[in-house]
Amino acid sequence: KFLHPTTTFSSSPDDLTSAAIRRPIDRGYLINPDLQRDIWSHLFTSLLHVTPSSSSLLLTEPLFSLPSIQRSTDELVFEDFGFSSLVVADSPSLVHLYETSCRPCGLVSEAQCSLVVDCGFSFTQAAPVFQNITLNYGVKRIDLGGKALTNYLKELVSYRAINVMDETLLMDDVKEKLCFVSLDVERDLQFARKHGKDNLFRCTYVLPDGVSHTKGYVKDPEAAKRHLALTDGASSSEAIETKNETDQLGVMDKTAERKRVDLTKNEFDLTNERFLVPEMIFQPADLGMNEAGLAECIVRAVNACHPYLHPVLYQREKDLRPLVPDDYQVNITTQEDPILGVWRGGSLLASSPDYELMRVTKAEYEELGSARCRRRFFR
């Protein structure tokens, strides 16, 4: 089985309003083994129905995890649950493995080298991978992730519309459904200042009322997609023309369900928040954080590697291009489903002959201890 530590909350599964969140993981590292034990116990017993004593566990673990955290994880796996064996891998190498298998004739497969950018809950990291091995000395990390972006979105909405400072899960949903990365921030700010239908970014999110609906939703999903009519480098007139065509084809075609929406319910509008919040990944200084932006982080990660690897590691182009030598091409590959990329890579690893060589058995753990067994996973 391939698992990653998860999150739990204390609230009704239907109504997440003011849900209290308890996390065994902080900044990617295990800090509450007891809570993690409860989550895994429910997972193994009620959901997966596995027998640990006859199962091998493939577990992802953040890079540079402290030995004390590694020992706590090993104790959970071998002593509390009694798994027969364990393999620990890192996310970048598994993503690389999956990409090479999906595109056997692509650049990543031919060069056996890639730079994996992972934007997570607590941090964002750029990790160079060579022949399925993450080059630890080249990994660069920004302590800014989805949690900070959600908090920033909560502040903006609370200041401009309605107090949502206690609605973390709800605002997570807003962020995931409505926010996007702008290709041209200056241009999009001009559009966001327009009124009425000329504002391509204005959309409405309806809050749950706890009676007729317990989850928030986007009032007009088609209107929320109007920004897709904008292309990189498009002028204002071209964007307006494309927008009008989109309006005629989809936005004015409301479903019967949306027509019955009660406009008196609590709701708020979003405009420039939709792209200014994700922009903080590229401009952390705007949040008062003494951190490099993602483009600078990528350049530092590549420069930490051997110069021979630079051309293939440089493969968001707007911000990255000015920082990269002209001799290098800049290309970005986006996974079809980035959320499942690590899992799929882990599935490939677990099915490969190399998996048996990487395993640490319970007997080896009991004889040699955690520290010596962990050397097998050292990259």
PDB file of C-alpha atoms in Angstrom, residues 226-351:
ATOM      1  CA  ARG A 226     -14.702  33.808 -18.516  1.00  0.00           C
ATOM      2  CA  HIS A 227     -11.080  34.570 -17.666  1.00  0.00           C
ATOM      3  CA  LEU A 228     -10.086  31.559 -19.791  1.00  0.00           C
ATOM      4  CA  ALA A 229     -10.944  33.685 -22.833  1.00  0.00           C
ATOM      5  CA  LEU A 230      -7.814  35.695 -22.102  1.00  0.00           C
ATOM      6  CA  THR A 231      -4.679  34.422 -23.776  1.00  0.00           C
ATOM      7  CA  ASP A 232      -1.091  35.307 -23.050  1.00  0.00           C
ATOM      8  CA  GLY A 233      -0.346  38.636 -24.716  1.00  0.00           C
ATOM      9  CA  ALA A 234      -3.944  39.317 -25.774  1.00  0.00           C
ATOM     10  CA  SER A 235      -4.902  42.973 -26.015  1.00  0.00           C
ATOM     11  CA  SER A 236      -7.913  44.438 -24.201  1.00  0.00           C
ATOM     12  CA  SER A 237      -9.978  44.679 -27.410  1.00  0.00           C
ATOM     13  CA  GLU A 238      -9.220  41.077 -28.355  1.00  0.00           C
ATOM     14  CA  ALA A 239     -10.142  39.910 -24.871  1.00  0.00           C
ATOM     15  CA  ILE A 240     -13.420  41.826 -24.909  1.00  0.00           C
ATOM     16  CA  GLU A 241     -14.323  40.359 -28.304  1.00  0.00           C
ATOM     17  CA  THR A 242     -13.551  36.841 -27.120  1.00  0.00           C
ATOM     18  CA  LYS A 243     -15.467  37.479 -23.911  1.00  0.00           C
ATOM     19  CA  ASN A 244     -18.576  38.544 -25.824  1.00  0.00           C
ATOM     20  CA  GLU A 245     -18.463  35.355 -27.856  1.00  0.00           C
ATOM     21  CA  THR A 246     -18.148  33.321 -24.670  1.00  0.00           C
ATOM     22  CA  ASP A 247     -21.059  35.207 -23.123  1.00  0.00           C
ATOM     23  CA  GLN A 248     -23.298  34.414 -26.084  1.00  0.00           C
ATOM     24  CA  LEU A 249     -22.393  30.726 -26.081  1.00  0.00           C
ATOM     25  CA  GLY A 250     -22.434  29.872 -22.387  1.00  0.00           C
ATOM     26  CA  VAL A 251     -22.730  32.501 -19.716  1.00  0.00           C
ATOM     27  CA  MET A 252     -26.302  33.529 -20.612  1.00  0.00           C
ATOM     28  CA  ASP A 253     -27.412  29.907 -20.753  1.00  0.00           C
ATOM     29  CA  LYS A 254     -28.430  29.370 -17.113  1.00  0.00           C
ATOM     30  CA  THR A 255     -29.577  26.008 -15.840  1.00  0.00           C
ATOM     31  CA  ALA A 256     -32.967  25.650 -14.167  1.00  0.00           C
ATOM     32  CA  GLU A 257     -31.271  24.946 -10.855  1.00  0.00           C
ATOM     33  CA  ARG A 258     -29.265  28.164 -10.928  1.00  0.00           C
ATOM     34  CA  LYS A 259     -32.369  30.169 -11.817  1.00  0.00           C
ATOM     35  CA  ARG A 260     -33.945  29.032  -8.570  1.00  0.00           C
ATOM     36  CA  VAL A 261     -31.042  30.351  -6.478  1.00  0.00           C
ATOM     37  CA  ASP A 262     -32.231  32.563  -3.651  1.00  0.00           C
ATOM     38  CA  LEU A 263     -30.328  35.823  -4.067  1.00  0.00           C
ATOM     39  CA  THR A 264     -30.925  36.756  -0.414  1.00  0.00           C
ATOM     40  CA  LYS A 265     -28.473  34.126   0.825  1.00  0.00           C
ATOM     41  CA  ASN A 266     -25.089  35.106   2.179  1.00  0.00           C
ATOM     42  CA  GLU A 267     -22.653  35.457  -0.676  1.00  0.00           C
ATOM     43  CA  PHE A 268     -19.663  37.483  -1.750  1.00  0.00           C
ATOM     44  CA  ASP A 269     -18.007  38.515  -5.000  1.00  0.00           C
ATOM     45  CA  LEU A 270     -14.411  37.901  -6.002  1.00  0.00           C
ATOM     46  CA  THR A 271     -12.504  39.885  -8.610  1.00  0.00           C
ATOM     47  CA  ASN A 272      -8.763  40.491  -8.450  1.00  0.00           C
ATOM     48  CA  GLU A 273      -8.442  38.224  -5.387  1.00  0.00           C
ATOM     49  CA  ARG A 274      -8.714  35.314  -7.782  1.00  0.00           C
ATOM     50  CA  PHE A 275      -5.253  35.894  -9.247  1.00  0.00           C
ATOM     51  CA  LEU A 276      -3.580  38.114  -6.636  1.00  0.00           C
ATOM     52  CA  VAL A 277      -3.674  35.346  -4.012  1.00  0.00           C
ATOM     53  CA  PRO A 278      -1.762  32.747  -6.112  1.00  0.00           C
ATOM     54  CA  GLU A 279       0.594  35.522  -7.249  1.00  0.00           C
ATOM     55  CA  MET A 280       2.059  35.502  -3.728  1.00  0.00           C
ATOM     56  CA  ILE A 281       3.923  32.300  -4.635  1.00  0.00           C
ATOM     57  CA  PHE A 282       5.925  34.426  -7.065  1.00  0.00           C
ATOM     58  CA  GLN A 283       6.064  37.572  -4.890  1.00  0.00           C
ATOM     59  CA  PRO A 284       6.271  36.496  -1.192  1.00  0.00           C
ATOM     60  CA  ALA A 285       7.642  39.941  -0.277  1.00  0.00           C
ATOM     61  CA  ASP A 286       4.153  41.353  -0.863  1.00  0.00           C
ATOM     62  CA  LEU A 287       3.047  39.337   2.164  1.00  0.00           C
ATOM     63  CA  GLY A 288       5.933  40.700   4.223  1.00  0.00           C
ATOM     64  CA  MET A 289       7.865  37.433   3.963  1.00  0.00           C
ATOM     65  CA  ASN A 290      11.617  37.426   3.549  1.00  0.00           C
ATOM     66  CA  GLU A 291      11.494  34.647   0.949  1.00  0.00           C
ATOM     67  CA  ALA A 292      12.535  34.270  -2.667  1.00  0.00           C
ATOM     68  CA  GLY A 293       9.788  33.872  -5.239  1.00  0.00           C
ATOM     69  CA  LEU A 294       9.209  30.629  -7.101  1.00  0.00           C
ATOM     70  CA  ALA A 295      11.189  31.723 -10.168  1.00  0.00           C
ATOM     71  CA  GLU A 296      14.230  32.613  -8.064  1.00  0.00           C
ATOM     72  CA  CYS A 297      13.824  29.351  -6.138  1.00  0.00           C
ATOM     73  CA  ILE A 298      13.941  27.350  -9.385  1.00  0.00           C
ATOM     74  CA  VAL A 299      17.038  29.180 -10.620  1.00  0.00           C
ATOM     75  CA  ARG A 300      18.847  28.552  -7.322  1.00  0.00           C
ATOM     76  CA  ALA A 301      17.935  24.860  -7.425  1.00  0.00           C
ATOM     77  CA  VAL A 302      19.282  24.478 -10.975  1.00  0.00           C
ATOM     78  CA  ASN A 303      22.448  26.469 -10.252  1.00  0.00           C
ATOM     79  CA  ALA A 304      23.215  24.160  -7.339  1.00  0.00           C
ATOM     80  CA  CYS A 305      23.555  21.257  -9.812  1.00  0.00           C
ATOM     81  CA  HIS A 306      26.333  20.446 -12.257  1.00  0.00           C
ATOM     82  CA  PRO A 307      26.416  22.845 -15.252  1.00  0.00           C
ATOM     83  CA  TYR A 308      25.888  19.918 -17.630  1.00  0.00           C
ATOM     84  CA  LEU A 309      22.403  19.463 -16.140  1.00  0.00           C
ATOM     85  CA  HIS A 310      21.326  23.105 -16.499  1.00  0.00           C
ATOM     86  CA  PRO A 311      19.977  22.921 -20.084  1.00  0.00           C
ATOM     87  CA  VAL A 312      17.679  19.962 -19.353  1.00  0.00           C
ATOM     88  CA  LEU A 313      16.544  21.238 -15.960  1.00  0.00           C
ATOM     89  CA  TYR A 314      15.250  24.467 -17.514  1.00  0.00           C
ATOM     90  CA  GLN A 315      12.745  22.946 -19.605  1.00  0.00           C
ATOM     91  CA  ARG A 316       6.148  29.688 -15.507  1.00  0.00           C
ATOM     92  CA  GLU A 317       8.022  30.988 -18.272  1.00  0.00           C
ATOM     93  CA  LYS A 318       7.124  34.697 -17.946  1.00  0.00           C
ATOM     94  CA  ASP A 319       9.002  35.120 -14.663  1.00  0.00           C
ATOM     95  CA  LEU A 320      11.659  32.515 -15.316  1.00  0.00           C
ATOM     96  CA  ARG A 321      12.809  33.618 -18.767  1.00  0.00           C
ATOM     97  CA  PRO A 322      14.561  36.848 -17.655  1.00  0.00           C
ATOM     98  CA  LEU A 323      16.532  34.890 -15.028  1.00  0.00           C
ATOM     99  CA  VAL A 324      17.731  32.144 -17.352  1.00  0.00           C
ATOM    100  CA  PRO A 325      20.672  32.426 -19.796  1.00  0.00           C
ATOM    101  CA  ASP A 326      19.570  32.986 -23.391  1.00  0.00           C
ATOM    102  CA  ASP A 327      21.260  29.780 -24.501  1.00  0.00           C
ATOM    103  CA  TYR A 328      18.777  27.672 -22.534  1.00  0.00           C
ATOM    104  CA  GLN A 329      15.246  26.903 -23.625  1.00  0.00           C
ATOM    105  CA  VAL A 330      12.535  27.238 -20.969  1.00  0.00           C
ATOM    106  CA  ASN A 331       9.728  24.707 -20.979  1.00  0.00           C
ATOM    107  CA  ILE A 332       7.183  23.572 -18.413  1.00  0.00           C
ATOM    108  CA  THR A 333       5.390  20.235 -18.315  1.00  0.00           C
ATOM    109  CA  THR A 334       2.128  20.063 -16.392  1.00  0.00           C
ATOM    110  CA  GLN A 335       0.793  16.741 -15.201  1.00  0.00           C
ATOM    111  CA  GLU A 336      -2.720  15.686 -16.152  1.00  0.00           C
ATOM    112  CA  ASP A 337      -3.645  15.176 -12.506  1.00  0.00           C
ATOM    113  CA  PRO A 338      -0.907  16.571 -10.226  1.00  0.00           C
ATOM    114  CA  ILE A 339      -2.691  15.416  -7.056  1.00  0.00           C
ATOM    115  CA  LEU A 340      -2.335  11.765  -8.073  1.00  0.00           C
ATOM    116  CA  GLY A 341       1.113  12.049  -9.655  1.00  0.00           C
ATOM    117  CA  VAL A 342       3.019  10.928  -6.542  1.00  0.00           C
ATOM    118  CA  TRP A 343       0.588   8.068  -5.886  1.00  0.00           C
ATOM    119  CA  ARG A 344       0.927   6.804  -9.450  1.00  0.00           C
ATOM    120  CA  GLY A 345       4.699   6.982  -9.241  1.00  0.00           C
ATOM    121  CA  GLY A 346       4.564   5.034  -5.995  1.00  0.00           C
ATOM    122  CA  SER A 347       2.341   2.430  -7.627  1.00  0.00           C
ATOM    123  CA  LEU A 348       4.926   1.972 -10.392  1.00  0.00           C
ATOM    124  CA  LEU A 349       7.746   1.657  -7.859  1.00  0.00           C
ATOM    125  CA  ALA A 350       5.840  -0.902  -5.787  1.00  0.00           C
ATOM    126  CA  SER A 351       5.345  -3.007  -8.931  1.00  0.00           C
TER     127      SER A 351
END
